């Protein structure tokens, strides 16, 4: 049985510890399109022994989802923004042949020179409504207007 590597480790039904490294494997597999059962089977095949159960995989995914939602809802008023960079990137969010989806991104540079990822939201770079919704969310969470706004010509802005 592997040693517990951190106080955040969770015991699985089979006595293994869900360490950070194992959580990364589970999430990476899940993001590549494997089902919960496939993740369980792939890890069992790789380690030649049952490593995690379907319920453990589900719990790990639920925990990450909850942490993401907490991050998305966090207050932004603690950041003294000088610059605000707005951009959209297109990512393959699904493993099938679906087209890449737009993700709106807001980066801030603080008065102290630190970089802060302020927000992420699925949306189109050409959609005025998506950018408006994204901006309203940043303001609702307390983002202060920056001295300089930088965007690369997104038609929706």
Backbone as a chain_set.jsonl record, in Angstrom:
{"seq": "XXXXXXXXXXXXXXXXXXXXXXXXXXXXXXXXXXXXXXXXXXXXXXXXXXXXXXXXXXXXXXXXXXXXXXXXXXXXXXXXXXXXXXXXXXXXXXXXXXXXXXXXXXXXXXXXXXXXXXXXXXXXXXXXXXXXXXXXXXXXXXXXXXXXXXXXXXXXX", "coords": {"N": [[0.845, -1.173, 0.0], [0.643, 2.209, -0.927], [2.36, 4.958, 0.632], [0.848, 7.514, 2.589], [0.854, 10.637, 1.171], [0.139, 13.206, 1.709], [-1.778, 15.359, 3.875], [-4.128, 15.748, 2.669], [-4.879, 13.481, 1.437], [-7.163, 10.951, 0.417], [-8.901, 8.111, 1.533], [-9.538, 5.286, -0.443], [-12.076, 2.902, -1.378], [-10.716, 0.527, -1.536], [-8.499, 0.744, 0.033], [-6.316, 2.155, -0.978], [-4.569, 5.264, -1.336], [-5.821, 8.345, -2.39], [-3.83, 10.268, -3.719], [-2.355, 13.459, -4.612], [-1.055, 13.089, -7.099], [-2.388, 10.822, -8.088], [-4.951, 11.875, -8.267], [-4.51, 13.739, -10.303], [-3.982, 11.993, -12.441], [-6.506, 10.759, -12.642], [-8.205, 12.964, -13.254], [-6.989, 13.87, -15.644], [-7.382, 11.643, -17.316], [-10.161, 11.564, -17.368], [-10.707, 14.037, -18.582], [-9.777, 13.502, -21.081], [-11.746, 12.114, -22.185], [-12.417, 9.617, -21.198], [-14.715, 7.416, -19.632], [-16.107, 7.177, -16.305], [-16.004, 4.488, -15.519], [-14.109, 3.587, -17.397], [-11.827, 5.001, -16.575], [-11.383, 3.859, -14.07], [-10.829, 1.206, -14.905], [-8.574, 1.605, -16.584], [-6.62, 2.571, -14.802], [-6.427, 0.385, -13.114], [-5.401, -1.484, -14.901], [-2.936, -0.263, -15.527], [-1.59, -0.213, -13.047], [-1.713, -2.806, -12.316], [-3.376, -3.745, -10.356], [-6.388, -3.214, -8.475], [-6.986, 0.2, -8.154], [-8.553, 2.553, -7.783], [-12.019, 3.058, -7.107], [-15.127, 3.307, -8.979], [-16.745, 5.087, -7.609], [-14.856, 6.57, -6.187], [-13.483, 7.839, -8.275], [-15.603, 9.407, -9.214], [-16.006, 11.01, -6.938], [-13.557, 12.409, -6.835], [-13.721, 13.892, -9.223], [-16.03, 15.404, -8.668], [-15.111, 16.88, -6.481], [-13.099, 18.448, -7.701], [-14.693, 19.884, -9.492], [-16.275, 21.345, -7.695], [-14.269, 22.898, -6.454], [-13.482, 24.414, -8.646], [-15.834, 25.9, -9.124], [-15.94, 27.418, -6.77], [-13.618, 28.923, -7.158], [-14.412, 30.361, -9.448], [-16.372, 31.979, -8.376], [-15.096, 33.636, -6.603], [-14.182, 36.648, -4.825], [-12.982, 39.638, -6.361], [-12.115, 42.098, -5.601], [-9.851, 42.523, -4.076], [-7.699, 42.874, -5.676], [-5.637, 45.283, -7.039], [-5.937, 46.456, -9.97], [-3.951, 47.294, -12.757], [-3.588, 46.797, -15.448], [-5.743, 45.162, -17.768], [-6.149, 42.285, -19.501], [-7.958, 40.997, -22.121], [-9.051, 38.191, -23.834], [-9.77, 35.59, -26.207], [-9.613, 32.124, -26.408], [-9.458, 29.149, -28.322], [-10.42, 25.968, -27.593], [-10.264, 22.397, -27.566], [-12.744, 21.046, -25.985], [-14.096, 18.754, -25.733], [-13.746, 15.261, -26.267], [-14.618, 14.14, -28.658], [-15.373, 14.619, -32.181], [-16.252, 17.204, -32.125], [-16.252, 20.722, -32.782], [-13.633, 23.029, -31.747], [-14.135, 24.971, -28.805], [-14.865, 28.335, -27.867], [-13.183, 30.082, -25.301], [-13.459, 32.605, -23.094], [-11.114, 34.785, -21.669], [-9.733, 36.47, -18.891], [-7.075, 38.301, -17.81], [-5.308, 39.927, -15.26], [-3.041, 42.565, -14.419], [-1.457, 43.567, -11.57], [-0.991, 46.469, -9.42], [1.31, 45.958, -8.002], [2.662, 44.47, -9.823], [2.079, 41.812, -10.142], [0.629, 38.938, -11.769], [-2.702, 37.991, -12.412], [-5.081, 35.553, -12.886], [-8.223, 36.247, -13.714], [-10.71, 35.392, -14.662], [-12.569, 32.854, -16.445], [-14.583, 31.813, -19.109], [-16.871, 30.027, -21.058], [-17.43, 31.004, -24.333], [-17.989, 33.038, -27.281], [-15.578, 34.763, -29.232], [-16.533, 36.621, -30.973], [-18.965, 37.401, -30.067], [-20.9, 39.882, -28.813], [-22.734, 39.788, -26.687], [-21.747, 37.618, -25.137], [-19.246, 38.65, -24.262], [-20.189, 40.874, -22.858], [-21.663, 39.652, -20.789], [-19.563, 38.27, -19.541], [-17.907, 40.413, -18.713], [-19.695, 41.72, -16.975], [-19.904, 39.763, -14.995], [-17.282, 39.801, -13.934], [-17.255, 42.415, -12.871], [-19.36, 42.203, -11.019], [-18.194, 40.557, -9.179], [-16.449, 42.232, -8.011], [-14.26, 43.312, -9.402], [-12.13, 45.98, -10.104], [-12.144, 48.839, -12.274], [-9.501, 48.909, -14.645], [-6.444, 50.779, -15.352], [-5.675, 50.449, -17.947], [-6.981, 48.751, -20.711], [-6.525, 45.86, -22.552], [-6.999, 44.312, -25.605], [-7.225, 41.998, -28.302], [-8.518, 42.796, -30.666], [-10.952, 41.448, -30.736], [-14.011, 40.942, -32.221], [-16.394, 41.0, -30.754], [-15.928, 42.668, -28.631]], "CA": [[0.0, 0.0, 0.0], [1.456, 3.417, -0.966], [2.312, 5.813, 1.809], [0.075, 8.738, 2.486], [1.809, 11.683, 0.834], [-0.29, 14.508, 2.201], [-2.944, 15.293, 4.751], [-5.318, 15.827, 1.832], [-5.144, 12.182, 0.815], [-8.441, 10.345, 0.775], [-8.868, 6.652, 1.422], [-10.506, 4.71, -1.366], [-12.74, 1.71, -0.852], [-9.796, -0.605, -1.543], [-7.363, 0.997, 0.901], [-5.299, 3.007, -1.589], [-4.707, 6.686, -1.045], [-5.996, 9.203, -3.563], [-2.869, 11.353, -3.588], [-2.45, 14.478, -5.651], [-0.649, 12.492, -8.38], [-3.474, 9.96, -8.537], [-6.036, 12.769, -8.673], [-4.143, 14.283, -11.609], [-4.219, 10.919, -13.414], [-7.955, 10.59, -12.797], [-8.745, 14.124, -13.965], [-6.452, 13.854, -17.014], [-8.082, 10.584, -18.054], [-11.548, 11.997, -17.518], [-10.726, 15.12, -19.566], [-9.486, 12.938, -22.401], [-12.943, 11.464, -22.682], [-12.709, 8.31, -20.608], [-15.826, 7.385, -18.686], [-15.707, 6.83, -14.936], [-15.622, 3.062, -15.547], [-12.862, 3.46, -18.159], [-10.734, 5.495, -15.728], [-11.153, 2.794, -13.084], [-10.198, 0.068, -15.586], [-7.25, 1.994, -17.084], [-5.691, 2.626, -13.672], [-6.217, -0.995, -12.668], [-4.501, -2.104, -15.873], [-1.605, 0.344, -15.418], [-0.954, -0.557, -11.772], [-1.879, -4.252, -12.158], [-4.169, -3.99, -9.152], [-7.42, -2.178, -8.352], [-6.443, 1.407, -7.532], [-9.672, 3.39, -7.347], [-13.348, 2.593, -7.51], [-15.905, 4.287, -9.739], [-17.215, 6.137, -6.697], [-13.719, 7.438, -5.878], [-13.3, 8.675, -9.461], [-16.693, 10.388, -9.191], [-15.741, 11.97, -5.848], [-12.438, 13.264, -7.242], [-14.247, 14.826, -10.223], [-16.95, 16.318, -7.986], [-14.286, 17.782, -5.678], [-12.48, 19.418, -8.618], [-15.762, 20.743, -10.0], [-16.623, 22.261, -6.603], [-13.163, 23.848, -6.3], [-13.549, 25.323, -9.788], [-16.948, 26.828, -8.902], [-15.505, 28.346, -5.717], [-12.677, 29.84, -7.808], [-15.176, 31.231, -10.349], [-17.216, 32.883, -7.59], [-14.315, 34.378, -5.619], [-14.173, 38.097, -4.92], [-11.828, 40.166, -7.082], [-11.826, 43.463, -5.164], [-8.55, 42.614, -3.409], [-6.669, 43.106, -6.689], [-5.527, 46.632, -7.599], [-5.563, 46.206, -11.365], [-3.413, 48.347, -13.602], [-3.894, 46.367, -16.809], [-6.669, 44.043, -17.925], [-6.025, 41.644, -20.807], [-9.108, 40.173, -22.487], [-8.776, 37.422, -25.044], [-10.511, 34.337, -26.337], [-8.843, 31.019, -26.963], [-10.338, 28.066, -28.759], [-9.907, 24.713, -27.054], [-11.063, 21.178, -27.717], [-13.256, 20.743, -24.654], [-14.693, 17.425, -25.775], [-12.846, 14.358, -26.989], [-15.147, 13.705, -29.949], [-15.019, 15.483, -33.306], [-16.892, 18.51, -31.995], [-15.273, 21.795, -33.006], [-13.088, 23.691, -30.562], [-15.042, 25.969, -28.244], [-14.228, 29.549, -27.394], [-13.113, 30.338, -23.865], [-13.086, 33.988, -22.824], [-10.104, 34.8, -20.616], [-9.367, 37.786, -18.359], [-5.855, 38.352, -17.002], [-5.02, 41.246, -14.733], [-1.725, 42.873, -13.865], [-1.708, 44.401, -10.397], [-0.098, 47.586, -9.133], [2.577, 45.374, -7.543], [3.285, 43.765, -10.938], [1.679, 40.409, -10.182], [-0.376, 38.531, -12.754], [-3.833, 37.312, -11.787], [-6.122, 35.043, -13.769], [-9.451, 36.741, -13.101], [-11.896, 34.644, -15.04], [-12.688, 32.019, -17.636], [-15.985, 31.541, -19.403], [-17.116, 29.566, -22.419], [-18.097, 32.039, -25.115], [-17.42, 33.321, -28.597], [-14.868, 36.041, -29.284], [-17.28, 37.548, -31.824], [-20.277, 37.657, -29.476], [-21.013, 41.022, -27.902], [-23.454, 39.351, -25.487], [-20.848, 36.797, -24.309], [-18.286, 39.541, -23.608], [-20.931, 41.688, -21.893], [-21.932, 38.774, -19.649], [-18.273, 38.015, -18.889], [-17.528, 41.654, -18.03], [-20.609, 41.941, -15.839], [-19.522, 38.824, -13.939], [-16.068, 40.327, -13.295], [-17.647, 43.575, -12.064], [-20.187, 41.735, -9.898], [-17.295, 39.955, -8.192], [-15.657, 43.285, -7.395], [-13.102, 43.778, -10.177], [-12.113, 47.429, -10.297], [-11.698, 49.206, -13.625], [-8.048, 49.09, -14.736], [-5.975, 51.966, -16.065], [-5.52, 50.106, -19.356], [-7.629, 47.521, -21.177], [-5.847, 45.362, -23.744], [-7.722, 43.247, -26.299], [-6.598, 41.817, -29.615], [-9.425, 43.015, -31.777], [-12.107, 40.553, -30.728], [-15.15, 41.703, -32.728], [-17.432, 41.132, -29.741], [-15.585, 43.744, -27.702]], "C": [[0.893, 1.239, 0.0], [1.307, 4.228, 0.313], [1.417, 7.007, 1.54], [1.052, 9.88, 2.257], [1.375, 13.062, 1.3], [-1.5, 14.328, 3.089], [-4.23, 15.37, 3.95], [-5.666, 14.496, 1.195], [-6.465, 11.623, 1.318], [-8.309, 8.841, 0.633], [-9.909, 6.197, 0.421], [-11.084, 3.454, -0.728], [-11.782, 0.532, -0.757], [-8.529, -0.333, -0.727], [-6.244, 1.83, 0.302], [-5.561, 4.445, -1.202], [-4.852, 7.458, -2.352], [-5.099, 10.426, -3.38], [-3.075, 12.363, -4.708], [-2.108, 13.89, -7.024], [-1.753, 11.601, -8.944], [-4.665, 10.806, -8.996], [-5.757, 13.363, -10.05], [-4.363, 13.237, -12.702], [-5.707, 10.743, -13.691], [-8.532, 11.732, -13.623], [-8.266, 14.142, -15.416], [-7.163, 12.814, -17.869], [-9.512, 10.994, -18.359], [-11.652, 13.081, -18.593], [-10.426, 14.635, -20.976], [-10.651, 12.094, -22.92], [-13.24, 10.095, -22.122], [-13.894, 8.433, -19.657], [-15.281, 7.038, -17.303], [-15.253, 5.373, -14.881], [-14.301, 2.852, -16.285], [-11.658, 3.933, -17.349], [-10.367, 4.428, -14.705], [-10.382, 1.636, -13.727], [-8.783, 0.407, -16.061], [-6.227, 2.039, -15.952], [-5.402, 1.23, -13.136], [-5.249, -1.715, -13.608], [-3.073, -1.56, -15.728], [-0.869, -0.097, -14.156], [-1.041, -2.046, -11.445], [-2.562, -4.632, -10.847], [-5.259, -2.923, -9.098], [-6.874, -0.975, -7.568], [-7.55, 2.285, -6.968], [-10.974, 2.762, -7.822], [-14.027, 3.675, -8.344], [-16.35, 5.421, -8.835], [-16.086, 7.083, -6.307], [-13.435, 8.37, -7.049], [-14.36, 9.769, -9.478], [-16.468, 11.442, -8.115], [-14.617, 12.931, -6.215], [-12.93, 14.314, -8.242], [-15.182, 15.851, -9.585], [-16.18, 17.333, -7.148], [-13.643, 18.847, -6.56], [-13.513, 20.395, -9.164], [-16.145, 21.783, -8.953], [-15.533, 23.314, -6.413], [-13.152, 24.861, -7.442], [-14.665, 26.351, -9.587], [-16.616, 27.845, -7.813], [-14.555, 29.382, -6.317], [-13.429, 30.832, -8.699], [-15.993, 32.278, -9.598], [-16.432, 33.77, -6.632], [-14.375, 35.878, -5.883], [-12.884, 38.567, -5.596], [-11.408, 41.552, -6.588], [-10.503, 43.611, -4.422], [-7.425, 42.943, -4.391], [-6.736, 44.544, -7.204], [-5.012, 46.493, -9.026], [-5.049, 47.46, -12.051], [-3.799, 48.04, -15.044], [-4.873, 45.198, -16.771], [-6.548, 43.541, -19.358], [-7.247, 40.763, -21.027], [-8.8, 39.475, -23.802], [-9.703, 36.217, -25.066], [-9.567, 33.313, -26.948], [-9.837, 29.941, -27.362], [-9.699, 26.743, -28.391], [-10.843, 23.565, -27.39], [-11.506, 20.787, -26.31], [-13.89, 19.367, -24.577], [-13.806, 16.525, -26.625], [-13.347, 13.942, -28.373], [-14.73, 14.691, -31.048], [-15.696, 16.848, -33.255], [-15.84, 19.603, -32.198], [-14.779, 22.384, -31.681], [-14.073, 24.762, -30.105], [-14.249, 27.164, -27.753], [-14.281, 29.64, -25.879], [-12.628, 31.771, -23.701], [-12.183, 34.003, -21.601], [-9.836, 36.24, -20.204], [-8.162, 37.633, -17.44], [-5.697, 39.776, -16.508], [-3.57, 41.357, -14.322], [-1.978, 43.871, -12.751], [-0.695, 45.533, -10.291], [1.277, 47.093, -8.701], [3.287, 44.591, -8.651], [2.935, 42.296, -11.029], [0.629, 40.153, -11.253], [-1.455, 37.724, -12.046], [-4.798, 36.849, -12.873], [-7.452, 35.367, -13.099], [-10.673, 35.912, -13.455], [-11.744, 33.878, -16.333], [-14.168, 31.78, -17.864], [-16.105, 31.069, -20.845], [-17.889, 30.658, -23.149], [-17.379, 32.265, -26.428], [-16.745, 34.687, -28.597], [-15.619, 37.069, -30.12], [-18.629, 37.94, -31.218], [-20.231, 38.808, -28.47], [-21.664, 40.586, -26.589], [-22.582, 38.497, -24.569], [-19.852, 37.672, -23.563], [-18.976, 40.406, -22.555], [-21.216, 40.888, -20.628], [-20.655, 38.516, -18.844], [-17.826, 39.248, -18.096], [-18.404, 41.948, -16.83], [-20.291, 41.008, -14.678], [-18.285, 39.325, -13.201], [-16.405, 41.512, -12.387], [-18.461, 43.161, -10.842], [-19.335, 41.112, -8.801], [-16.293, 40.967, -7.643], [-14.433, 43.736, -8.156], [-13.226, 45.281, -10.385], [-11.641, 47.746, -11.715], [-10.189, 49.454, -13.65], [-7.706, 50.422, -15.407], [-5.929, 51.703, -17.567], [-6.199, 48.774, -19.647], [-6.966, 47.114, -22.486], [-6.666, 44.211, -24.321], [-7.156, 43.165, -27.711], [-7.585, 41.917, -30.774], [-10.59, 42.054, -31.847], [-13.338, 41.352, -31.153], [-16.255, 41.917, -31.692], [-17.174, 42.231, -28.733], [-15.831, 45.089, -28.341]], "O": [[1.804, 1.337, 0.822], [0.274, 4.19, 0.982], [1.259, 7.446, 0.4], [1.975, 10.079, 3.048], [2.176, 13.996, 1.284], [-2.163, 13.292, 3.067], [-5.307, 15.093, 4.477], [-6.662, 14.401, 0.477], [-6.835, 11.796, 2.479], [-7.666, 8.358, -0.299], [-11.042, 6.676, 0.439], [-10.631, 3.008, 0.326], [-12.018, -0.382, 0.034], [-7.579, -1.114, -0.795], [-5.303, 2.182, 1.012], [-6.666, 4.793, -0.786], [-4.095, 7.246, -3.299], [-5.553, 11.483, -2.941], [-3.865, 12.146, -5.626], [-2.799, 14.166, -8.004], [-2.021, 11.627, -10.145], [-5.308, 10.488, -9.996], [-6.666, 13.478, -10.872], [-4.876, 13.561, -13.773], [-6.117, 10.594, -14.842], [-9.265, 11.496, -14.583], [-9.057, 14.402, -16.323], [-7.505, 13.083, -19.021], [-10.008, 10.795, -19.468], [-12.566, 13.056, -19.416], [-10.786, 15.292, -21.953], [-10.548, 11.445, -23.961], [-14.218, 9.465, -22.524], [-14.047, 9.44, -18.966], [-14.121, 6.651, -17.164], [-14.233, 5.061, -14.266], [-13.47, 2.047, -15.865], [-10.586, 3.333, -17.426], [-9.191, 4.13, -14.497], [-9.404, 1.145, -13.163], [-7.885, -0.427, -15.949], [-5.093, 1.593, -16.124], [-4.273, 0.926, -12.75], [-4.383, -2.465, -13.16], [-2.111, -2.325, -15.798], [0.339, -0.329, -14.19], [-0.514, -2.498, -10.428], [-2.339, -5.716, -10.308], [-5.068, -1.829, -9.629], [-6.366, -1.126, -6.457], [-7.492, 2.708, -5.813], [-11.01, 2.03, -8.811], [-13.56, 4.813, -8.407], [-16.338, 6.584, -9.239], [-16.323, 8.276, -6.115], [-13.175, 9.557, -6.85], [-14.047, 10.933, -9.73], [-16.708, 12.628, -8.344], [-14.706, 14.128, -5.942], [-12.593, 15.492, -8.121], [-15.131, 17.034, -9.923], [-16.545, 18.508, -7.103], [-13.642, 20.025, -6.204], [-13.244, 21.59, -9.285], [-16.321, 22.958, -9.274], [-15.837, 24.493, -6.23], [-12.848, 26.034, -7.23], [-14.468, 27.538, -9.848], [-16.978, 29.016, -7.931], [-14.665, 30.573, -6.026], [-13.112, 32.021, -8.699], [-16.271, 33.35, -10.136], [-17.027, 34.577, -5.918], [-14.59, 36.317, -7.012], [-11.827, 37.961, -5.422], [-10.445, 42.122, -7.102], [-10.075, 44.736, -4.164], [-6.312, 43.258, -3.97], [-7.759, 44.973, -7.737], [-3.805, 46.422, -9.26], [-5.634, 48.538, -11.94], [-4.276, 48.913, -15.77], [-4.837, 44.362, -15.868], [-6.812, 44.277, -20.309], [-7.539, 39.884, -20.216], [-8.345, 40.1, -24.76], [-10.335, 35.878, -24.065], [-8.823, 33.607, -27.883], [-10.926, 29.844, -26.797], [-8.587, 26.432, -28.817], [-12.058, 23.741, -27.484], [-10.713, 20.252, -25.535], [-14.186, 18.87, -23.49], [-13.19, 16.979, -27.588], [-12.565, 13.437, -29.18], [-13.828, 15.504, -30.845], [-15.707, 17.569, -34.253], [-14.678, 19.429, -31.83], [-15.425, 22.25, -30.642], [-14.758, 25.38, -30.92], [-13.118, 27.033, -27.285], [-15.292, 29.317, -25.257], [-11.521, 32.112, -24.117], [-12.451, 33.318, -20.614], [-9.723, 37.126, -21.052], [-8.217, 36.932, -16.43], [-5.926, 40.726, -17.255], [-2.944, 40.373, -13.927], [-2.631, 44.894, -12.956], [0.323, 45.546, -10.983], [2.289, 47.729, -8.993], [4.396, 44.099, -8.442], [3.442, 41.597, -11.907], [-0.156, 41.036, -11.597], [-1.164, 36.885, -11.194], [-5.273, 37.65, -13.678], [-7.768, 34.825, -12.04], [-11.574, 35.75, -12.633], [-10.919, 34.198, -17.189], [-14.922, 31.567, -16.913], [-15.504, 31.652, -21.747], [-18.885, 31.171, -22.639], [-16.289, 31.739, -26.652], [-17.27, 35.649, -28.036], [-15.369, 38.268, -29.991], [-19.359, 38.736, -31.809], [-19.602, 38.707, -27.416], [-21.209, 40.964, -25.51], [-22.662, 38.632, -23.348], [-19.627, 37.474, -22.369], [-18.418, 40.647, -21.484], [-21.031, 41.389, -19.52], [-20.673, 38.541, -17.613], [-17.415, 39.132, -16.942], [-17.913, 42.375, -15.785], [-20.392, 41.4, -13.516], [-18.241, 39.28, -11.971], [-15.901, 41.603, -11.268], [-18.273, 43.706, -9.754], [-19.71, 41.135, -7.629], [-15.389, 40.601, -6.892], [-13.623, 44.484, -7.608], [-14.274, 45.789, -10.784], [-10.836, 47.011, -12.288], [-9.658, 50.133, -12.771], [-8.576, 51.097, -15.958], [-6.121, 52.619, -18.368], [-6.015, 47.796, -18.922], [-6.857, 47.915, -23.415], [-6.988, 43.254, -23.618], [-6.664, 44.158, -28.246], [-7.472, 41.181, -31.755], [-11.164, 41.861, -32.919], [-13.676, 42.344, -30.506], [-16.974, 42.915, -31.752], [-18.095, 42.681, -28.051], [-15.6, 46.122, -27.712]]}, "num_chains": 1, "name": "protein.A"}
